[in-house]
Short mmCIF file of C-alpha atoms in Angstrom, two decimals:
data_model
loop_
_atom_site.label_atom_id
_atom_site.label_comp_id
_atom_site.label_asym_id
_atom_site.label_seq_id
_atom_site.Cartn_x
_atom_site.Cartn_y
_atom_site.Cartn_z
CA MET A 1 -257.99 -116.28 188.40
CA LYS A 2 -255.69 -113.54 187.20
CA GLU A 3 -257.63 -110.86 189.05
CA ILE A 4 -257.24 -112.61 192.42
CA LYS A 5 -253.52 -113.01 191.84
CA SER A 6 -253.00 -109.33 191.11
CA GLU A 7 -254.63 -108.36 194.42
CA LEU A 8 -254.28 -110.75 197.34
CA THR A 9 -251.31 -112.74 196.04
CA GLU A 10 -249.26 -109.67 195.22
CA GLU A 11 -250.14 -108.02 198.53
CA LEU A 12 -248.86 -111.06 200.41
CA THR A 13 -245.71 -111.19 198.28
CA GLU A 14 -244.91 -107.55 199.01
CA ARG A 15 -245.48 -107.81 202.75
CA LEU A 16 -243.46 -110.98 203.21
CA ARG A 17 -240.46 -109.49 201.40
CA GLU A 18 -239.97 -107.34 204.49
CA SER A 19 -237.25 -108.51 206.86
CA ASN A 20 -239.47 -108.99 209.91
CA PRO A 21 -243.11 -108.99 208.83
CA LEU A 22 -245.93 -109.40 211.29
CA ILE A 23 -248.28 -112.39 211.14
CA GLN A 24 -250.48 -111.90 208.08
CA ILE A 25 -254.17 -112.65 208.64
CA VAL A 26 -256.20 -113.23 205.47
CA GLN A 27 -259.78 -112.84 206.60
CA GLY A 28 -263.06 -113.10 204.72
CA PRO A 29 -266.03 -115.27 203.75
CA ARG A 30 -265.81 -118.81 202.45
CA GLN A 31 -265.56 -119.49 198.72
CA VAL A 32 -264.30 -116.09 197.55
CA GLY A 33 -260.80 -117.18 196.47
CA LYS A 34 -258.65 -117.06 199.61
CA THR A 35 -257.29 -120.59 199.24
CA THR A 36 -256.80 -120.16 195.49
CA ALA A 37 -254.79 -116.98 196.06
CA LEU A 38 -252.63 -118.73 198.67
CA GLN A 39 -251.95 -121.61 196.29
CA GLN A 40 -250.91 -119.08 193.65
CA PHE A 41 -248.67 -117.44 196.21
CA CYS A 42 -247.01 -120.81 196.85
CA ASN A 43 -246.56 -121.42 193.11
CA LYS A 44 -244.48 -118.26 192.79
CA PHE A 45 -241.63 -120.06 194.60
CA GLU A 46 -241.23 -122.75 191.91
CA ASN A 47 -240.37 -125.45 194.48
CA LYS A 48 -237.52 -123.40 195.95
CA ARG A 49 -238.44 -123.33 199.63
CA GLU A 50 -242.09 -123.36 198.70
CA PRO A 51 -244.24 -122.34 201.69
CA HIS A 52 -245.47 -125.03 204.05
CA PHE A 53 -249.22 -124.85 203.33
CA VAL A 54 -251.63 -126.84 205.52
CA SER A 55 -255.33 -126.69 206.36
CA ALA A 56 -256.75 -126.83 209.87
CA ASP A 57 -260.25 -127.65 208.63
CA ALA A 58 -260.39 -131.06 210.36
CA ILE A 59 -257.77 -130.61 213.08
CA GLY A 60 -258.58 -130.69 216.78
CA SER A 61 -255.34 -130.15 218.72
CA PRO A 62 -253.06 -127.14 219.34
CA LEU A 63 -250.15 -129.62 219.26
CA TRP A 64 -250.76 -129.89 215.52
CA ILE A 65 -249.90 -126.19 215.16
CA GLN A 66 -246.65 -126.73 217.04
CA GLU A 67 -245.78 -129.62 214.71
CA GLN A 68 -246.43 -127.54 211.57
CA TRP A 69 -244.49 -124.61 213.01
CA GLN A 70 -241.51 -126.85 213.72
CA ARG A 71 -241.58 -128.39 210.24
CA ALA A 72 -241.65 -124.96 208.59
CA ARG A 73 -238.86 -123.74 210.88
CA GLU A 74 -236.61 -126.72 210.15
CA ASN A 75 -236.93 -126.18 206.40
CA GLN A 76 -236.77 -122.36 206.58
CA ARG A 77 -240.13 -122.05 204.87
CA ILE A 78 -243.05 -119.66 205.18
CA LEU A 79 -245.88 -121.24 207.19
CA ILE A 80 -249.45 -120.94 205.86
CA ILE A 81 -252.35 -122.36 207.90
CA ASP A 82 -255.77 -122.23 206.29
CA GLU A 83 -258.93 -122.03 208.48
CA ILE A 84 -256.87 -121.53 211.64
CA GLN A 85 -259.95 -120.76 213.76
CA LYS A 86 -260.91 -124.45 213.66
CA VAL A 87 -258.14 -125.33 216.16
CA PRO A 88 -259.07 -124.83 219.83
CA ASP A 89 -256.88 -122.27 221.62
CA TRP A 90 -255.10 -121.56 218.36
CA SER A 91 -254.25 -117.96 219.24
CA GLU A 92 -252.52 -118.82 222.52
CA THR A 93 -250.44 -121.45 220.73
CA VAL A 94 -249.45 -119.08 217.92
CA LYS A 95 -248.61 -116.35 220.44
CA LYS A 96 -246.33 -118.69 222.40
CA LEU A 97 -244.49 -119.89 219.28
CA TRP A 98 -244.24 -116.40 217.76
CA ASP A 99 -242.89 -114.86 220.96
CA GLU A 100 -240.33 -117.65 221.40
CA ASP A 101 -239.03 -117.06 217.88
CA LYS A 102 -238.99 -113.30 218.37
CA ARG A 103 -236.85 -113.63 221.49
CA LYS A 104 -234.39 -115.56 219.33
CA ARG A 105 -234.60 -112.71 216.77
CA ASN A 106 -235.73 -115.13 214.12
CA PRO A 107 -239.53 -114.76 213.81
CA MET A 108 -241.47 -117.10 211.56
CA LYS A 109 -242.95 -115.67 208.38
CA CYS A 110 -246.53 -116.75 208.81
CA ILE A 111 -249.88 -116.44 207.02
CA LEU A 112 -253.10 -117.48 208.74
CA THR A 113 -256.54 -117.49 207.15
CA GLY A 114 -260.02 -117.67 208.61
CA SER A 115 -263.61 -117.48 207.42
CA SER A 116 -265.38 -117.02 210.74
CA SER A 117 -264.99 -113.44 211.85
CA LEU A 118 -266.24 -113.85 215.43
CA SER A 119 -263.95 -116.74 216.42
CA LEU A 120 -261.01 -115.27 214.52
CA GLN A 121 -261.42 -111.81 216.02
CA ARG A 122 -261.75 -113.29 219.50
CA GLY A 123 -258.36 -114.96 219.15
CA LEU A 124 -256.70 -111.91 217.63
CA SER A 125 -257.93 -109.52 220.30
CA GLU A 126 -257.30 -111.85 223.25
CA SER A 127 -253.82 -113.09 222.41
CA LEU A 128 -252.19 -111.62 219.32
CA THR A 129 -252.51 -107.88 219.87
CA GLY A 130 -249.65 -106.05 218.13
CA ARG A 131 -248.44 -109.17 216.35
CA PHE A 132 -250.55 -109.21 213.18
CA GLU A 133 -251.93 -107.31 210.18
CA VAL A 134 -255.20 -108.12 208.41
CA ILE A 135 -255.62 -108.45 204.65
CA PRO A 136 -259.38 -108.55 203.96
CA ALA A 137 -260.87 -110.77 201.27
CA PHE A 138 -264.35 -109.79 200.13
CA HIS A 139 -267.27 -111.25 198.22
CA TRP A 140 -266.71 -110.70 194.54
CA ASP A 141 -267.85 -107.30 193.34
CA LEU A 142 -269.23 -106.31 189.95
CA ILE A 143 -265.79 -105.43 188.56
CA LYS A 144 -264.25 -108.87 189.16
CA SER A 145 -267.41 -110.63 188.07
CA GLN A 146 -267.62 -108.62 184.87
CA ARG A 147 -263.95 -108.83 183.91
CA LEU A 148 -263.52 -112.53 184.49
CA TYR A 149 -267.01 -113.84 183.69
CA LYS A 150 -268.47 -111.05 181.52
CA MET A 151 -271.34 -110.76 183.98
CA SER A 152 -273.86 -107.98 183.40
CA LEU A 153 -275.04 -105.77 186.23
CA GLU A 154 -278.51 -107.31 186.09
CA ASN A 155 -277.07 -110.81 186.43
CA TYR A 156 -274.72 -109.66 189.18
CA LEU A 157 -277.67 -108.39 191.21
CA ILE A 158 -279.14 -111.90 191.10
CA TYR A 159 -276.13 -114.24 191.06
CA GLY A 160 -273.22 -112.13 192.30
CA GLY A 161 -270.76 -112.71 195.10
CA TYR A 162 -269.43 -116.28 194.99
CA PRO A 163 -267.22 -117.11 191.99
CA GLY A 164 -267.53 -120.87 192.46
CA SER A 165 -271.22 -120.59 191.61
CA TYR A 166 -270.71 -118.73 188.33
CA SER A 167 -270.22 -121.89 186.29
CA PHE A 168 -273.87 -122.75 187.04
CA LEU A 169 -275.45 -119.49 185.84
CA LYS A 170 -277.19 -121.19 182.91
CA LYS A 171 -278.76 -123.70 185.29
CA PRO A 172 -280.48 -121.60 187.99
CA SER A 173 -281.77 -124.55 190.02
CA ARG A 174 -278.29 -126.07 190.16
CA TRP A 175 -276.86 -122.65 191.05
CA ALA A 176 -279.35 -122.31 193.91
CA ASP A 177 -278.51 -125.82 195.11
CA TYR A 178 -274.81 -124.94 195.14
CA LEU A 179 -275.47 -121.82 197.22
CA THR A 180 -277.64 -123.79 199.63
CA HIS A 181 -275.30 -126.70 200.33
CA SER A 182 -271.78 -125.48 199.50
CA ILE A 183 -272.11 -121.99 200.97
CA VAL A 184 -274.99 -121.35 203.36
CA GLU A 185 -275.37 -124.74 205.05
CA THR A 186 -271.60 -125.24 205.23
CA VAL A 187 -271.09 -121.87 206.88
CA ILE A 188 -273.99 -122.33 209.30
CA SER A 189 -272.95 -125.82 210.39
CA LYS A 190 -269.13 -125.55 210.29
CA ASP A 191 -268.43 -121.88 211.01
CA ILE A 192 -271.28 -120.96 213.34
CA LEU A 193 -273.06 -123.87 215.04
CA PHE A 194 -269.83 -125.80 215.55
CA GLN A 195 -268.25 -122.89 217.43
CA SER A 196 -271.17 -121.01 219.00
CA HIS A 197 -273.98 -121.97 221.33
CA VAL A 198 -277.35 -121.89 219.55
CA LYS A 199 -280.26 -123.44 221.42
CA SER A 200 -282.43 -124.08 218.35
CA PRO A 201 -280.47 -124.66 215.10
CA ALA A 202 -283.71 -124.94 213.09
CA LEU A 203 -284.90 -121.54 214.32
CA PHE A 204 -281.46 -120.08 213.68
CA ARG A 205 -281.54 -121.27 210.07
CA HIS A 206 -285.03 -119.84 209.66
CA ALA A 207 -283.72 -116.49 210.87
CA PHE A 208 -281.16 -116.46 208.05
CA TYR A 209 -283.83 -116.82 205.37
CA VAL A 210 -286.02 -114.18 206.98
CA LEU A 211 -283.18 -111.67 207.38
CA THR A 212 -281.81 -112.08 203.85
CA SER A 213 -285.31 -111.56 202.48
CA PHE A 214 -285.16 -107.95 203.73
CA PRO A 215 -282.04 -106.53 202.05
CA SER A 216 -281.52 -102.85 202.79
CA GLN A 217 -284.63 -102.57 204.91
CA VAL A 218 -285.01 -101.22 208.42
CA VAL A 219 -286.10 -104.20 210.51
CA SER A 220 -288.16 -103.99 213.68
CA LEU A 221 -286.63 -106.57 215.99
CA ASN A 222 -290.02 -107.15 217.63
CA LYS A 223 -291.65 -107.86 214.27
CA LEU A 224 -288.74 -110.09 213.29
CA LEU A 225 -289.14 -112.05 216.50
CA GLY A 226 -292.83 -112.48 215.65
CA GLN A 227 -291.94 -113.86 212.19
CA LEU A 228 -289.64 -116.38 213.83
CA GLN A 229 -292.58 -117.53 215.97
CA ASP A 230 -290.33 -117.96 218.98
CA LYS A 231 -290.87 -117.33 222.67
CA GLY A 232 -287.46 -115.69 222.99
CA ASN A 233 -286.66 -112.04 223.29
CA ILE A 234 -284.97 -109.22 221.41
CA ASP A 235 -281.56 -110.27 222.74
CA LEU A 236 -281.97 -113.60 220.94
CA VAL A 237 -282.59 -111.84 217.62
CA LYS A 238 -279.59 -109.57 218.18
CA TYR A 239 -277.46 -112.63 218.92
CA TYR A 240 -278.57 -114.33 215.71
CA ILE A 241 -277.73 -111.23 213.68
CA GLN A 242 -274.34 -110.97 215.38
CA LEU A 243 -273.51 -114.55 214.44
CA TYR A 244 -274.52 -114.01 210.81
CA GLU A 245 -272.48 -110.82 210.69
CA GLY A 246 -269.50 -112.80 211.96
CA ALA A 247 -269.93 -115.18 209.04
CA TYR A 248 -269.90 -112.24 206.55
CA PHE A 249 -273.46 -112.88 205.44
CA MET A 250 -274.86 -109.50 206.46
CA LYS A 251 -274.17 -106.28 208.32
CA SER A 252 -276.42 -104.10 210.45
CA ILE A 253 -276.25 -100.35 210.03
CA TYR A 254 -278.03 -97.86 212.27
CA LYS A 255 -279.87 -94.56 212.10
CA TYR A 256 -277.62 -91.55 211.60
CA SER A 257 -277.28 -89.45 214.72
CA ARG A 258 -274.52 -87.49 216.40
CA ASN A 259 -275.63 -89.19 219.61
CA GLU A 260 -273.92 -92.61 219.62
CA LEU A 261 -276.30 -94.10 222.19
CA ARG A 262 -279.33 -93.06 220.15
CA LYS A 263 -277.71 -94.53 217.05
CA LYS A 264 -277.10 -97.93 218.65
CA ASN A 265 -280.62 -98.06 220.09
CA SER A 266 -282.23 -97.57 216.69
CA SER A 267 -283.68 -100.40 214.61
CA PRO A 268 -281.05 -101.95 212.32
CA LYS A 269 -281.06 -101.79 208.56
CA ILE A 270 -279.86 -105.09 207.13
CA VAL A 271 -277.25 -104.93 204.37
CA VAL A 272 -276.76 -108.35 202.75
CA MET A 273 -273.10 -108.64 201.78
CA ALA A 274 -273.59 -110.48 198.45
CA PRO A 275 -276.64 -110.27 196.15
CA ALA A 276 -276.80 -114.07 195.79
CA LEU A 277 -277.60 -114.43 199.49
CA SER A 278 -280.90 -112.59 198.97
CA THR A 279 -281.95 -114.41 195.82
CA PHE A 280 -280.92 -118.09 195.83
CA HIS A 281 -283.83 -119.25 198.00
CA ARG A 282 -286.53 -117.36 196.08
CA LEU A 283 -285.51 -117.36 192.42
CA GLY A 284 -288.50 -116.66 190.20
CA ALA A 285 -290.29 -114.82 193.01
CA LEU A 286 -288.38 -111.53 192.90
CA SER A 287 -290.49 -108.42 192.36
CA ALA A 288 -289.32 -105.08 191.00
CA GLU A 289 -289.29 -103.89 194.61
CA ASP A 290 -287.00 -106.80 195.53
CA HIS A 291 -284.58 -105.97 192.71
CA GLY A 292 -284.45 -102.36 193.88
CA ARG A 293 -283.71 -103.38 197.46
CA ILE A 294 -280.98 -105.77 196.33
CA PHE A 295 -279.32 -103.01 194.30
CA GLU A 296 -279.48 -100.66 197.29
CA SER A 297 -277.96 -103.38 199.47
CA ALA A 298 -275.14 -103.85 196.92
CA VAL A 299 -274.31 -100.14 197.27
CA GLY A 300 -274.31 -100.47 201.06
CA ALA A 301 -272.04 -103.52 200.90
CA GLU A 302 -269.43 -101.59 198.91
CA LEU A 303 -269.48 -98.79 201.51
CA ILE A 304 -269.06 -101.31 204.33
CA LYS A 305 -266.19 -103.13 202.62
CA ARG A 306 -264.28 -99.84 202.38
CA ASN A 307 -264.84 -99.07 206.09
CA LEU A 308 -266.86 -95.95 205.28
CA ASN A 309 -269.26 -96.70 208.17
CA PRO A 310 -272.60 -95.93 206.49
CA CYS A 311 -275.78 -95.25 208.44
CA TYR A 312 -279.32 -94.61 207.24
CA TRP A 313 -281.59 -91.74 208.22
CA ALA A 314 -285.31 -91.82 208.93
CA ASP A 315 -287.92 -89.46 210.31
CA GLY A 316 -291.48 -90.76 210.23
CA ASP A 317 -292.23 -91.78 206.65
CA HIS A 318 -289.09 -90.09 205.35
CA GLU A 319 -285.91 -92.11 204.79
CA VAL A 320 -282.49 -91.50 203.22
CA ASP A 321 -280.77 -94.66 202.01
CA PHE A 322 -277.27 -94.04 203.38
CA VAL A 323 -275.59 -91.28 205.37
CA LEU A 324 -271.93 -91.11 206.29
CA GLU A 325 -269.27 -88.62 207.30
CA LEU A 326 -266.22 -88.29 205.08
CA LYS A 327 -263.49 -85.83 206.01
CA LYS A 328 -265.94 -83.98 208.27
CA GLN A 329 -268.45 -83.69 205.42
CA ILE A 330 -271.92 -85.20 205.83
CA ILE A 331 -272.84 -87.14 202.70
CA ALA A 332 -276.35 -88.41 202.00
CA ILE A 333 -276.58 -91.14 199.35
CA GLU A 334 -279.78 -91.76 197.45
CA VAL A 335 -279.81 -95.00 195.48
CA LYS A 336 -281.90 -94.65 192.32
CA SER A 337 -282.95 -98.18 191.59
CA GLY A 338 -286.23 -97.65 189.76
CA ARG A 339 -288.48 -98.48 192.69
CA SER A 340 -290.84 -95.76 193.76
CA LYS A 341 -289.79 -93.54 196.67
CA LYS A 342 -291.14 -90.50 198.39
CA SER A 343 -289.24 -87.57 196.91
CA LYS A 344 -289.58 -85.29 199.92
CA SER A 345 -287.22 -87.31 202.13
CA LEU A 346 -284.07 -85.53 200.95
CA GLU A 347 -285.72 -82.14 201.42
CA VAL A 348 -286.64 -83.03 205.01
CA PHE A 349 -283.11 -84.33 205.63
CA LEU A 350 -281.53 -81.13 204.27
CA LYS A 351 -283.66 -79.00 206.56
CA LYS A 352 -282.10 -80.84 209.50
CA TYR A 353 -278.58 -81.03 207.99
CA PRO A 354 -278.32 -78.13 205.52
CA GLU A 355 -274.55 -78.59 205.24
CA ALA A 356 -274.92 -82.12 203.84
CA LYS A 357 -274.03 -83.04 200.27
CA ILE A 358 -276.38 -85.25 198.25
CA ILE A 359 -275.01 -87.93 195.93
CA PHE A 360 -277.12 -90.11 193.65
CA ILE A 361 -276.01 -93.63 192.73
CA ASN A 362 -277.79 -95.43 189.92
CA LYS A 363 -277.17 -98.37 187.64
CA ASP A 364 -275.35 -96.13 185.15
CA ASN A 365 -272.67 -94.98 187.60
CA PHE A 366 -272.55 -98.04 189.90
CA PHE A 367 -269.56 -99.56 188.08
CA GLN A 368 -267.58 -96.33 188.51
CA PHE A 369 -268.64 -96.12 192.16
CA THR A 370 -267.50 -99.70 192.79
CA LYS A 371 -263.97 -99.03 191.51
CA ASP A 372 -263.24 -96.72 194.45
CA PRO A 373 -266.26 -95.72 196.55
CA GLN A 374 -264.37 -93.19 198.65
CA LEU A 375 -262.86 -91.44 195.64
CA PHE A 376 -266.26 -91.44 193.93
CA LEU A 377 -267.85 -89.76 196.95
CA GLU A 378 -265.03 -87.22 197.27
CA ILE A 379 -265.29 -86.22 193.60
CA HIS A 380 -269.06 -85.79 193.72
CA SER A 381 -269.37 -84.12 197.11
#
């Protein structure tokens, strides 16, 4: 786990060396190395005031937070609480304790982690404004997967994203079983259904498998509702997507437009945040078209992780994979994955936005792109 240590662990070490650091929020999907990195952070202390590290995964009372806070305070130790969002009213409790310490000019050095974006963000925005910084943890990219597991790009586009599953790569059925029960079902039951109101859990699960079967495709919400065979409405589909976005499974991007209202009213394009989420439930049934879509989605995921706010563009039958604005420059990204596309789309796009720069990403330059997507785009634009 050397790669994890050099990133998240060292970032935490640097921030907590400051005299009065803010609360550090480590936020990201389950099973990508957050807990491992925190354990490595604790090991750096060699039992000299080692941080007080506890998990809230099965805790139900805010009083438990107060108890852990007091224990860390008494022993002058850093407090680390894993899966903090599992405690009801956690943010109000942390705010109260943090503010009390601050008034005494002796704030607690504190790290909180969470794997459910919606519940975590709700607490941060409602109670802890101005008191925290976020350190994001992402699904594993090609670089980590290749350096630590010698994974090829082709294998990454089938199995990539969750390092705990990599030990099962030679046993695809076991790998798929691990993804099903240790990742997807755990997240749906513990991170979503436990904390959010969903009328039909079976329908909600079905929606996950439908949505992840369309990586990097523009989805008609009406057609999606029809596939779910439900009597609900578009708002129900939007709610399902929002919940899955909050669990870091996927992200919706919208049609590029300088009119924000028109952009938000467009049909979403679904970017699946890890290739494995699009493949584990249909191994052996992936077409060349599927592989191309998964590669395109992997490009989109890297843009999203770096907060580059990608959109797509479409006009009739013409579509450009990704469009974004970088330093006031419009950049259109065409992902060359081997699947057949209509070549006139870029020409039509340039007639509408002649000032735009076109960048091609393919399997030969994807590794370089992944190292630093923004720098890659700046160099080639």
